[in-house]
CSV table of C-alpha atoms in Angstrom, one decimal:
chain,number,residue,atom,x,y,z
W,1,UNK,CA,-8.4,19.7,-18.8
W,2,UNK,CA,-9.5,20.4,-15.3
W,3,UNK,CA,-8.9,23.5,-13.5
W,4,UNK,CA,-6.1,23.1,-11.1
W,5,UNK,CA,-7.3,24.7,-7.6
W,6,UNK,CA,-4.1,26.3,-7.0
W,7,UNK,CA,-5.1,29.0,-10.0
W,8,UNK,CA,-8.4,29.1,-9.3
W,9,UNK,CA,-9.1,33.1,-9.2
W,10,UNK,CA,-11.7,33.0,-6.7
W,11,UNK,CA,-10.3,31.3,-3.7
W,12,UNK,CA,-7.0,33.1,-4.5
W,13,UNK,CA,-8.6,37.1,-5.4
W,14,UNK,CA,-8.9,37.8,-1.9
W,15,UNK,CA,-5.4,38.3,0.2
W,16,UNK,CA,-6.2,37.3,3.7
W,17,UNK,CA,-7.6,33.9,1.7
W,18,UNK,CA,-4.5,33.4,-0.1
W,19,UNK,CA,-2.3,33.7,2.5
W,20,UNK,CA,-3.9,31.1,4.5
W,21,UNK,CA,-3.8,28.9,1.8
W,22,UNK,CA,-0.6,29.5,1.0
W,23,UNK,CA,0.4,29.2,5.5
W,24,UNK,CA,-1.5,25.6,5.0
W,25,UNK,CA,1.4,24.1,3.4
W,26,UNK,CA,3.0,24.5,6.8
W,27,UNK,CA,0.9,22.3,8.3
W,28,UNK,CA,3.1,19.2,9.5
W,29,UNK,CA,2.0,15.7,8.2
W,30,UNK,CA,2.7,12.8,10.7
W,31,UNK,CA,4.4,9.4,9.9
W,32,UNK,CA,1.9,6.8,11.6
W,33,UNK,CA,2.9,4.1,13.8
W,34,UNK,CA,5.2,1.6,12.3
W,35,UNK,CA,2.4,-1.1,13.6
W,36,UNK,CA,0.1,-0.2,11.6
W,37,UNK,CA,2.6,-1.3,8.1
W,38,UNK,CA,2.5,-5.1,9.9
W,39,UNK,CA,-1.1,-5.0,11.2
W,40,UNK,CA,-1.9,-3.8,7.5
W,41,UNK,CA,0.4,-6.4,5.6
W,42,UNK,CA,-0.8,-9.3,8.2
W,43,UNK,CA,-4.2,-8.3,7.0
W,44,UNK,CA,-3.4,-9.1,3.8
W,45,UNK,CA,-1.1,-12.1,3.6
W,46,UNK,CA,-4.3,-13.3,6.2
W,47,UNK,CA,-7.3,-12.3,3.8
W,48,UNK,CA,-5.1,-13.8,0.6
W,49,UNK,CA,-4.4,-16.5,2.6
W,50,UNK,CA,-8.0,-17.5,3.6
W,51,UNK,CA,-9.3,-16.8,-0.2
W,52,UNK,CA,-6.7,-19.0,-1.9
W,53,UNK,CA,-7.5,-21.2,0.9
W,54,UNK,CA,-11.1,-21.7,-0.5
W,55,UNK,CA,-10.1,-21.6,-3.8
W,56,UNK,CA,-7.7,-24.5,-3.2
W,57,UNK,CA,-10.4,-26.8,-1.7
W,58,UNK,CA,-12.8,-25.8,-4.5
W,59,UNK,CA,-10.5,-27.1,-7.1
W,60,UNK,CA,-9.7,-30.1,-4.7
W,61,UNK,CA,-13.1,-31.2,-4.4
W,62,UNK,CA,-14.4,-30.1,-7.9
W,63,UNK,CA,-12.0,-29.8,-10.8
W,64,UNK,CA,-11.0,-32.7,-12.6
W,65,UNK,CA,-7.5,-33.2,-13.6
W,66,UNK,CA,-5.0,-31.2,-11.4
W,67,UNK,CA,-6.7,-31.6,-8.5
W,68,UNK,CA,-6.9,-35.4,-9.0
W,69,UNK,CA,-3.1,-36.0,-9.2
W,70,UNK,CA,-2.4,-33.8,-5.8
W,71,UNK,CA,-5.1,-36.1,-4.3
W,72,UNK,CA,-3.4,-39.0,-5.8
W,73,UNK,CA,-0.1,-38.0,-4.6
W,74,UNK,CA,-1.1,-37.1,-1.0
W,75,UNK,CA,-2.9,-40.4,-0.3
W,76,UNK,CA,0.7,-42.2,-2.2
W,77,UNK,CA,2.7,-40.2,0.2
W,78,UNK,CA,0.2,-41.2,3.4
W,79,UNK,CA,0.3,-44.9,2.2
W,80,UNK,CA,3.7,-44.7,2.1
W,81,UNK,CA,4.1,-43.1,5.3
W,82,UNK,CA,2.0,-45.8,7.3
W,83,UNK,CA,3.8,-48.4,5.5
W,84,UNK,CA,7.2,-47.0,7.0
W,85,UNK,CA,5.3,-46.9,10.1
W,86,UNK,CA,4.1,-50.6,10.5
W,87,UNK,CA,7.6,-51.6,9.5
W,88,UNK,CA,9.8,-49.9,12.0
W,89,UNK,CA,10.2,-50.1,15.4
W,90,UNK,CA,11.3,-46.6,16.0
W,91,UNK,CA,9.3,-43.8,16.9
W,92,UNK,CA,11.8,-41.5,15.9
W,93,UNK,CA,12.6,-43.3,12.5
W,94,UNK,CA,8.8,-43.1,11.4
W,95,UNK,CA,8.7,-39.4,12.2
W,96,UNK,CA,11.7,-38.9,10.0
W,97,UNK,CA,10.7,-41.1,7.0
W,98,UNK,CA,7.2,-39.4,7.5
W,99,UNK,CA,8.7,-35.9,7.5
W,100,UNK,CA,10.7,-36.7,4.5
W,101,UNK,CA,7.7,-37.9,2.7
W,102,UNK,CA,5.4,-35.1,3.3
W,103,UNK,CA,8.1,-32.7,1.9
W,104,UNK,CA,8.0,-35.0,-1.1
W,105,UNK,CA,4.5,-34.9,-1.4
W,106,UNK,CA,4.4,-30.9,-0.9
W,107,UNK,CA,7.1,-30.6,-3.6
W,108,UNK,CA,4.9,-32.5,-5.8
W,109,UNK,CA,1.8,-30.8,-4.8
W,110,UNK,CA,3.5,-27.3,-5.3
W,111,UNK,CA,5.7,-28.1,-9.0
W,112,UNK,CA,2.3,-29.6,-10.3
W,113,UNK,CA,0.6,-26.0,-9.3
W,114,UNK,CA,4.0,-24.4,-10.8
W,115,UNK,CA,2.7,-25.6,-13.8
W,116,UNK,CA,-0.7,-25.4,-14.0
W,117,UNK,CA,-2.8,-24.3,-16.7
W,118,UNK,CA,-4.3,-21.3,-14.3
W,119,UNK,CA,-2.1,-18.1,-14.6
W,120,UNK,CA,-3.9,-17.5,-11.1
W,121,UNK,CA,-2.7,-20.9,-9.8
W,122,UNK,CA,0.8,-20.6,-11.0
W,123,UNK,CA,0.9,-17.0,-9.4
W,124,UNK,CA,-0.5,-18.5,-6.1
W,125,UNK,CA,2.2,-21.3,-6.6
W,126,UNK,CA,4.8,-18.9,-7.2
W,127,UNK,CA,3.9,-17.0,-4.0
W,128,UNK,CA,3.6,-20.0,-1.8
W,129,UNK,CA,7.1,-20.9,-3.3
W,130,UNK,CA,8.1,-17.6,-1.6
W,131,UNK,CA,7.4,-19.3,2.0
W,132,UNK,CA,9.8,-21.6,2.0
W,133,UNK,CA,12.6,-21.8,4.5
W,134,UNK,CA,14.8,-24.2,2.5
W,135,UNK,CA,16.5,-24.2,-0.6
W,136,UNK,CA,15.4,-26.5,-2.9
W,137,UNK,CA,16.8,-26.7,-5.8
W,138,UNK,CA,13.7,-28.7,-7.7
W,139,UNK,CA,11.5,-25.8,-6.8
W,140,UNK,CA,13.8,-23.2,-8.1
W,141,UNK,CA,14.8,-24.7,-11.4
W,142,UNK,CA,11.1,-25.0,-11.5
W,143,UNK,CA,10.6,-21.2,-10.4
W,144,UNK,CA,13.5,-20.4,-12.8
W,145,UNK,CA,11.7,-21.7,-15.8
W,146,UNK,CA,8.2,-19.7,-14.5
W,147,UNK,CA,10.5,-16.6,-14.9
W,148,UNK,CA,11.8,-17.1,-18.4
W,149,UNK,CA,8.4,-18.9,-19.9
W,150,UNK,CA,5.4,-17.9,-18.3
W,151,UNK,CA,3.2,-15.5,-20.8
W,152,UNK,CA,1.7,-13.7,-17.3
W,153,UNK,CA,4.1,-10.8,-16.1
W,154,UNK,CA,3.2,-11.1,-12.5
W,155,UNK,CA,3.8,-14.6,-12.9
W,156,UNK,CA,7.4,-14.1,-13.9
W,157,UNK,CA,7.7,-10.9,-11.3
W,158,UNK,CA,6.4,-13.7,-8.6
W,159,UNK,CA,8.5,-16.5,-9.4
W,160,UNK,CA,11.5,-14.3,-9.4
W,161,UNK,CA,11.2,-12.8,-6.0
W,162,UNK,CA,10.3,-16.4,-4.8
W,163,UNK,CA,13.9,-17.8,-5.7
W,164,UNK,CA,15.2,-15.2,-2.7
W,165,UNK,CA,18.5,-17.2,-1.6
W,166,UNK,CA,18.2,-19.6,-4.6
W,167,UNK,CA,19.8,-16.8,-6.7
W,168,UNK,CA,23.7,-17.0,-5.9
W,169,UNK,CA,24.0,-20.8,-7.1
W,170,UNK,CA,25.6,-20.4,-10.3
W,171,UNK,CA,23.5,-21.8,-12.6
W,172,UNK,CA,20.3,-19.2,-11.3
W,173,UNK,CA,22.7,-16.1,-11.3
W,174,UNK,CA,23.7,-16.4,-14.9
W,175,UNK,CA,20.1,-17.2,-16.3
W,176,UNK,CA,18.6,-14.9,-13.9
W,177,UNK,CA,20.8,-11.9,-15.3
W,178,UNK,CA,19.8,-12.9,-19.0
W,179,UNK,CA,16.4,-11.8,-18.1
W,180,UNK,CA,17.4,-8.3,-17.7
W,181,UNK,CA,16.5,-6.6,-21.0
W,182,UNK,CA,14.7,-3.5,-21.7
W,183,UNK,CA,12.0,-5.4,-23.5
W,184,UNK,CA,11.3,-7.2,-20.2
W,185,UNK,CA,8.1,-6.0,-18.5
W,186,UNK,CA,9.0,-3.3,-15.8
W,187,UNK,CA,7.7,-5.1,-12.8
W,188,UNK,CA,9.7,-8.2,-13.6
W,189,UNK,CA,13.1,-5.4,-14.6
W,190,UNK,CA,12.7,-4.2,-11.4
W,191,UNK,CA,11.7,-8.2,-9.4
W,192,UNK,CA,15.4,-9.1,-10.8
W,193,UNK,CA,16.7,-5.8,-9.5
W,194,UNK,CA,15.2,-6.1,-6.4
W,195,UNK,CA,16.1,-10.2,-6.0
W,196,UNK,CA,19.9,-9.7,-6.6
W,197,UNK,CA,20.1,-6.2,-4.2
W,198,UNK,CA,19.0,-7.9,-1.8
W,199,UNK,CA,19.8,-11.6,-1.6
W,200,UNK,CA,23.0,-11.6,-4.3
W,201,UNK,CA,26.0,-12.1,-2.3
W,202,UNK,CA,29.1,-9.9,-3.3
W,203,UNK,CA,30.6,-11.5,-6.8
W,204,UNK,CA,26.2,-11.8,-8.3
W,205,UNK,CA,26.6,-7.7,-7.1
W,206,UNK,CA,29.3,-7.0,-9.4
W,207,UNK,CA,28.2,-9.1,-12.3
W,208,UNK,CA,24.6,-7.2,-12.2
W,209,UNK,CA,26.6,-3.8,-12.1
W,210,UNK,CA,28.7,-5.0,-15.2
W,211,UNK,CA,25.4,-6.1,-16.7
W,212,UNK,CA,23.5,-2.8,-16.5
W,213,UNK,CA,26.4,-1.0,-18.1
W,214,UNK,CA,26.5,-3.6,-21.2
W,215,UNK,CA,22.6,-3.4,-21.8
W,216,UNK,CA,19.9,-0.9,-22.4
W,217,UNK,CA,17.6,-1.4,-19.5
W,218,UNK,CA,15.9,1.7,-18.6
W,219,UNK,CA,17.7,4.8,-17.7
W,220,UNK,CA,16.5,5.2,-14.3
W,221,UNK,CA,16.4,1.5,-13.0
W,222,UNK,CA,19.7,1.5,-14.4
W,223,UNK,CA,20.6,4.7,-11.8
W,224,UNK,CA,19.1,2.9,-9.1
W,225,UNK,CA,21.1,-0.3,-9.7
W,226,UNK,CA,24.4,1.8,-9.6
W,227,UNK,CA,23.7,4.1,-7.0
W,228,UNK,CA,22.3,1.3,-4.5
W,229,UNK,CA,25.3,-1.2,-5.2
W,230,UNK,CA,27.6,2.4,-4.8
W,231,UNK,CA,26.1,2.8,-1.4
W,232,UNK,CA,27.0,-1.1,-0.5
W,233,UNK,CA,30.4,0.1,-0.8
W,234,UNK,CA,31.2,-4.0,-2.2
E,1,UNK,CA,9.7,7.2,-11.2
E,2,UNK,CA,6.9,4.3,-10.8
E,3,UNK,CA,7.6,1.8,-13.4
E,4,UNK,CA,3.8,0.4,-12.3
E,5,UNK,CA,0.9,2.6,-12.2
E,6,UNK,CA,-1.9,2.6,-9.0
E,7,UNK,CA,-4.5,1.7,-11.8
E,8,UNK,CA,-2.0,-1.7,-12.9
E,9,UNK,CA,-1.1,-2.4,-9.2
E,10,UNK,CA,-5.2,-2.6,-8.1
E,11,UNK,CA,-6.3,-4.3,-11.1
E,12,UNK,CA,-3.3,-7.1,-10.4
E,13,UNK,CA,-4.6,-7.0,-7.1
E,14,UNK,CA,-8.2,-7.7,-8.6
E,15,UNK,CA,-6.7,-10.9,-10.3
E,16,UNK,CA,-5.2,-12.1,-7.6
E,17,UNK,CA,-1.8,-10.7,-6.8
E,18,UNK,CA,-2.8,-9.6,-3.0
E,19,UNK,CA,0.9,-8.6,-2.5
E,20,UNK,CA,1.0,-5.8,-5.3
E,21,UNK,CA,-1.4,-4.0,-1.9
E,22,UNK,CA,2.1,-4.0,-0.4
E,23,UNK,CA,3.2,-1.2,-2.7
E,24,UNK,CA,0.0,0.8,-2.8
E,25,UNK,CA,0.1,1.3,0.7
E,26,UNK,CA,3.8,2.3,0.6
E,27,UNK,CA,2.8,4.9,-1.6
E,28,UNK,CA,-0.2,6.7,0.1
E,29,UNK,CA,0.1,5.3,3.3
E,30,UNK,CA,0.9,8.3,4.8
E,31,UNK,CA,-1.2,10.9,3.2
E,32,UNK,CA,-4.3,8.6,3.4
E,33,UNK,CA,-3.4,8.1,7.3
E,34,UNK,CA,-2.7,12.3,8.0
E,35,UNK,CA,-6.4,12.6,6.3
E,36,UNK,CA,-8.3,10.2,8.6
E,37,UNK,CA,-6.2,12.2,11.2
E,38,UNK,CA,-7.2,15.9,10.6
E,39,UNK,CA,-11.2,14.4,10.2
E,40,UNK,CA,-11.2,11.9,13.1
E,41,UNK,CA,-8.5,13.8,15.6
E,42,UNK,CA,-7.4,10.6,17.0
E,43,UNK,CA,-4.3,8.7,15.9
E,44,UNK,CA,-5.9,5.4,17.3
E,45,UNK,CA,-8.7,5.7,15.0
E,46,UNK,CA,-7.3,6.8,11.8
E,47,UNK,CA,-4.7,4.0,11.9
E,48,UNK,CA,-8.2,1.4,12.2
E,49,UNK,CA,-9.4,3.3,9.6
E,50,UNK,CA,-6.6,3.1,7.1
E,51,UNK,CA,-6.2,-0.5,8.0
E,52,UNK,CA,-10.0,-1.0,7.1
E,53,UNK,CA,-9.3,0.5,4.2
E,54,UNK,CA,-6.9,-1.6,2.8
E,55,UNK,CA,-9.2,-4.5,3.3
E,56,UNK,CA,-11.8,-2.8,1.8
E,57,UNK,CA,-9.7,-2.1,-1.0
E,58,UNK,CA,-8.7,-6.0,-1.6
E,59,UNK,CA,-12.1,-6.8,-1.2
E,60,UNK,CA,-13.6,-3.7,-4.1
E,61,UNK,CA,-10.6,-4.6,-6.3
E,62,UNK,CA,-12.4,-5.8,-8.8
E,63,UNK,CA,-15.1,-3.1,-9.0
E,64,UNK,CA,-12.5,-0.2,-9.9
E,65,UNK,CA,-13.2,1.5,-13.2
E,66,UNK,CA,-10.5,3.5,-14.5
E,67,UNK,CA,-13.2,6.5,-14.6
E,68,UNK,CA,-10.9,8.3,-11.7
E,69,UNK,CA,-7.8,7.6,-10.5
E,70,UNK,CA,-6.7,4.7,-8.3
E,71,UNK,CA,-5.9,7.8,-5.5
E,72,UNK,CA,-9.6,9.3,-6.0
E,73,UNK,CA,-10.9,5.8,-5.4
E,74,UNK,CA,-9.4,5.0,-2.2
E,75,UNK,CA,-9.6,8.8,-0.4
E,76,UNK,CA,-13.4,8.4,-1.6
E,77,UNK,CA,-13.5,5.2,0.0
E,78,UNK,CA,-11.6,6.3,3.0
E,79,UNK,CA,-13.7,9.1,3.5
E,80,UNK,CA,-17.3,6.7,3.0
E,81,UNK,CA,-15.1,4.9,6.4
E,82,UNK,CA,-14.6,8.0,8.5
E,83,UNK,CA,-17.7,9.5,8.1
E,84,UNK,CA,-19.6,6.7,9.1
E,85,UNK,CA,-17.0,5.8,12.1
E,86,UNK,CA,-17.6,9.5,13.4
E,87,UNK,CA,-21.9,9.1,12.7
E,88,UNK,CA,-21.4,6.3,14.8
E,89,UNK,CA,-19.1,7.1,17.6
E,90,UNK,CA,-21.3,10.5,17.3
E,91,UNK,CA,-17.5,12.2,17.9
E,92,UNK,CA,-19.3,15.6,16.6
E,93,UNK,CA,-21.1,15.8,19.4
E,94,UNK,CA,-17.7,15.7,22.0
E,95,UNK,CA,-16.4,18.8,20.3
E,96,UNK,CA,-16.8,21.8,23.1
E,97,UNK,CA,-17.8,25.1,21.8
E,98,UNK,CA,-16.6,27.5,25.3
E,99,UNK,CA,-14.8,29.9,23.7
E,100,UNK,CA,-13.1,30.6,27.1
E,101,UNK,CA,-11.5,27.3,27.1
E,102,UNK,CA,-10.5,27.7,23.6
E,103,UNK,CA,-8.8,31.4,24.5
E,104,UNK,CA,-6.9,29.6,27.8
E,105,UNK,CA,-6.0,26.7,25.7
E,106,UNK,CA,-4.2,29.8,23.3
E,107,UNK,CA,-2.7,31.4,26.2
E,108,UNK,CA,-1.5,28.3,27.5
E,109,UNK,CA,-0.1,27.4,23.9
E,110,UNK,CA,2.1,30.8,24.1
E,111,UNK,CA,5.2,28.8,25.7
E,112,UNK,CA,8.8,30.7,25.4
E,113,UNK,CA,9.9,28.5,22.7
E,114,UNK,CA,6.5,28.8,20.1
E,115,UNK,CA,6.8,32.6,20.7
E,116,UNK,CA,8.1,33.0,17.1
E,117,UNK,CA,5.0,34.7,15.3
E,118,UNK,CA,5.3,32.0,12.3
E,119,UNK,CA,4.9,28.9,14.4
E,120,UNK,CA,2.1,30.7,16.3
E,121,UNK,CA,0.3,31.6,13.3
E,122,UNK,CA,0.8,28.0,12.1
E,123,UNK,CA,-1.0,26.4,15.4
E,124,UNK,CA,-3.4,28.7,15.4
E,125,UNK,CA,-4.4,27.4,11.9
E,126,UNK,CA,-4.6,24.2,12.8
E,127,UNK,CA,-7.0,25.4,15.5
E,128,UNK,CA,-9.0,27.3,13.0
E,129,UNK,CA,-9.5,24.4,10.4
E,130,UNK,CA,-10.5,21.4,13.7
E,131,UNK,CA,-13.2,24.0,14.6
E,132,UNK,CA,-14.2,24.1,11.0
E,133,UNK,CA,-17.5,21.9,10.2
E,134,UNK,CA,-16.1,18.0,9.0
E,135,UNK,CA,-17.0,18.6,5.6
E,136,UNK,CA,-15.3,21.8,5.4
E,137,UNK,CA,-12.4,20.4,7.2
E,138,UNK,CA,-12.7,17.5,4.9
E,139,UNK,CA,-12.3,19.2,1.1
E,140,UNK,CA,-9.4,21.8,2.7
E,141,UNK,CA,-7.3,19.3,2.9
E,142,UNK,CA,-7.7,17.1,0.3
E,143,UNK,CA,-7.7,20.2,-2.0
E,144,UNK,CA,-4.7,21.2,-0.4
E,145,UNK,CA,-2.6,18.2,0.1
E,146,UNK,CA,-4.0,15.6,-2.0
E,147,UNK,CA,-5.7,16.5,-5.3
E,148,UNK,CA,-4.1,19.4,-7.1
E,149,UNK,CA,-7.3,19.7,-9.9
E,150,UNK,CA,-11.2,19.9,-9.1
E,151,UNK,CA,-12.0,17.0,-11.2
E,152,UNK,CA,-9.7,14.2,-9.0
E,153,UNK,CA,-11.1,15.9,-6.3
E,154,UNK,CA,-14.5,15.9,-7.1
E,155,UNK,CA,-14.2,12.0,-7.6
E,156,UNK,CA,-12.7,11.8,-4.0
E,157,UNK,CA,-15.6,13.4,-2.8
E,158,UNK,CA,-18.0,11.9,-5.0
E,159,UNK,CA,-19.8,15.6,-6.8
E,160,UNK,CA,-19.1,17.3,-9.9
E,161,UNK,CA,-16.0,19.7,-10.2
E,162,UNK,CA,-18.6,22.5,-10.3
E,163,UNK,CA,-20.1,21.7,-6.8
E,164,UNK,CA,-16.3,20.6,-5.6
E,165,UNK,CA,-15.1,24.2,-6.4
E,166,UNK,CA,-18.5,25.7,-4.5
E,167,UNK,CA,-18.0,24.0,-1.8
E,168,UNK,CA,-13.8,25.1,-1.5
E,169,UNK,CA,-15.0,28.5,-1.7
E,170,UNK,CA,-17.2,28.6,1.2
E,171,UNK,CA,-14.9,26.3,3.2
E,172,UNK,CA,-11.7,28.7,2.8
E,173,UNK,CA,-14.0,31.1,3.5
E,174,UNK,CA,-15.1,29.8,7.3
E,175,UNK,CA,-11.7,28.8,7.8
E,176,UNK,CA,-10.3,32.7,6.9
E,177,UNK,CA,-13.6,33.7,9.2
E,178,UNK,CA,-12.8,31.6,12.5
E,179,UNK,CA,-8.9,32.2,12.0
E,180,UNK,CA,-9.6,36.0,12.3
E,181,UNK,CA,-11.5,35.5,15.0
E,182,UNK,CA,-9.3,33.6,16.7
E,183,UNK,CA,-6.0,35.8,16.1
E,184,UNK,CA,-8.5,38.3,17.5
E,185,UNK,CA,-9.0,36.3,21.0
E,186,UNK,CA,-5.7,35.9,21.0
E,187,UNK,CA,-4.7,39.4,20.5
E,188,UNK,CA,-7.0,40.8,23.1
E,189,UNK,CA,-5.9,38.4,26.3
């Protein structure tokens, strides 16, 4: 085992030494600016952003099956979309029927990488899922099976967080819950913890609290879960 | 308690999982941030720094070995940063070494409100280690605040325990040096 420097003899034998050691610990550490946090996560989402980014036109342009069926299902969706638009006399109308169709066809595009054979691409999904600004309940059912199924932890963890507001329809809440055993991996313990503290509305709240007492999850996630919820005052 | 390790969270990053860089910042943001602080004495800079470094750190995830730690890795890498931002903004070279500056600056520092002996002492040390050489500077705090054996932070420095433990020796050494000298400038005006 290596020798820990706070009982190393010779940098402690000699008293004036020591005690400036010792006064060191006195010297305040700063907080830095709360900017750098968003510069450092914009980095980030950027750089992962850009990577998948190439990844995703790699497997467009090269890989066989998967990538097919997207391609397939974009240029249906375009067809589509110009056939509403010859047909209609409204500008407004086409935009409509053209928006509706390109949410369609990004459903499609993201369910088929839901399920892809890739643990990478279904964590990428999963994450993209995460983006979304409306609910849609094919997505999460589809997210909600990622999270009981998939083999990859980080998958599961991922798919998880991604159902955000998803979670208080009744039929997520009760199967999201049922995940939380102590055999579960502690990333995706602690993705269900962290889902239902902070999007579960009051009732999801009480049912998690009633579920940590009933099951064996680990001590201290289970101290966490009761002294956050305590400090809700629900 | 950290139901995920550093060494999980990097190697998820490795395989993809950018976000899991979210919670390896939250958890040495601040100590990696205060380094690049005390060696680059510029809050400006060390926040580039650290920001670089989490870039780099994406970018490297896949060449961590679980030799060291994931902390040894990044302060290692951190410090490869700084020392090459301060080569090349040749910062060294700002530093003034009028003594008689340094003695007013002291004086100056003696407002009615530091006058308790501890605080004084405690600035005064904080004087002593920025006049210290940067690799002096450098291993006194990490062996202080970061790294409490020689071996994790010999792999932050990138030398053998042996050499890590040679090289704290002469550092505290200066530091005790130029802080008695500087109580002694002190003491005199």
């Amino acid at each position: 085992m290596s020798e820990q420097i706070d009982n190393d003899p010779t940098l402690m034998g000699d008293d004036p030494q020591r005690d400036l050691w010792q006064a060191l610990e006195r010297v305040a550490q700063v907080e830095p600016a709360q900017q750098l946090r968003q510069r450092v996560m914009d980095d980030i989402h950027q750089r992962s952003a850009h990577a998948n980014g190439h990844r995703w036109l790699r497997r467009l342009l090269f890989a066989p099956q998967p990538a097919l069926g997207m391609m397939l299902a974009a240029v249906f969706g375009i067809a589509i979309g110009l056939g509403v638009g010859r047909s209609g006399n409204h500008l407004d109308q086409r935009m409509a029927s053209l928006e509706t169709q390109l949410v369609a066809v990004n459903q499609q595009l993201l369910m088929s990488r839901l399920n892809a054979a890739s643990p990478s691409e279904r964590l990428a999904a999963a994450l993209q899922a995460a983006t979304l600004t409306e609910p849609d309940p094919v997505i999460a059912g589809a997210l909600l099976e990622r999270a009981a199924t998939d083999a990859v932890p980080s998958v599961r963890s991922a798919a998880i967080a991604a159902l955000g507001r998803n979670v208080n329809s009744e039929a997520t809440s009760m199967q999201i819950l049922r995940l939380l055993v102590r055999g579960e991996s502690p990333i995706v313990q602690m993705a269900i913890v962290d889902l239902v503290l902070r999007h579960g509305d009051r009732q999801l709240l009480r049912a998690l609290q009633e579920h940590v007492k009933a099951t064996d999850i680990h001590p201290s996630l289970a101290g966490y879960v009761s002294d956050t919820i305590g400090e809700m005052e629900i | 308690m950290q139901a995920v390790s550093d060494e999980q969270l990097i190697q998820w990053v490795a395989q993809g999982d950018a976000s899991c860089l979210g919670t390896l910042y939250e958890r040495h943001h601040k100590g990696l941030y205060n380094y690049a602080l005390r060696l680059t004495n510029n809050a400006a800079h060390s926040e580039d720094l650290v920001q670089e470094l989490f870039l780099r750190l994406m970018k490297k995830a896949s060449s961590f070995s679980n030799e060291a730690s994931f902390k040894s890795w990044a302060f290692h890498i951190l410090r490869n940063l700084t020392f090459d931002h301060l080569r090349q903004a040749k910062r060294q070279q700002t530093r003034t070494d009028a003594d008689e500056v340094l003695a007013q600056e002291l004086v100056d520092s003696r407002s009615a409100e530091q006058a308790a002996a501890g605080q004084q002492d405690v600035q005064l040390l904080e004087r002593s280690l920025a006049r210290l050489p940067l690799e002096q500077r450098d291993i006194i705090w990490l062996g202080r605040f970061e790294f409490a054996d020689y071996q994790s932070l010999a792999s932050a420095l990138g030398c053998t325990p042996a050499t890590a433990r040679v090289r704290m020796h002469r550092a505290m050494k200066a530091l005790t040096a130029v802080f008695e000298l500087l109580n002694g400038v002190v003491s005199n005006v």
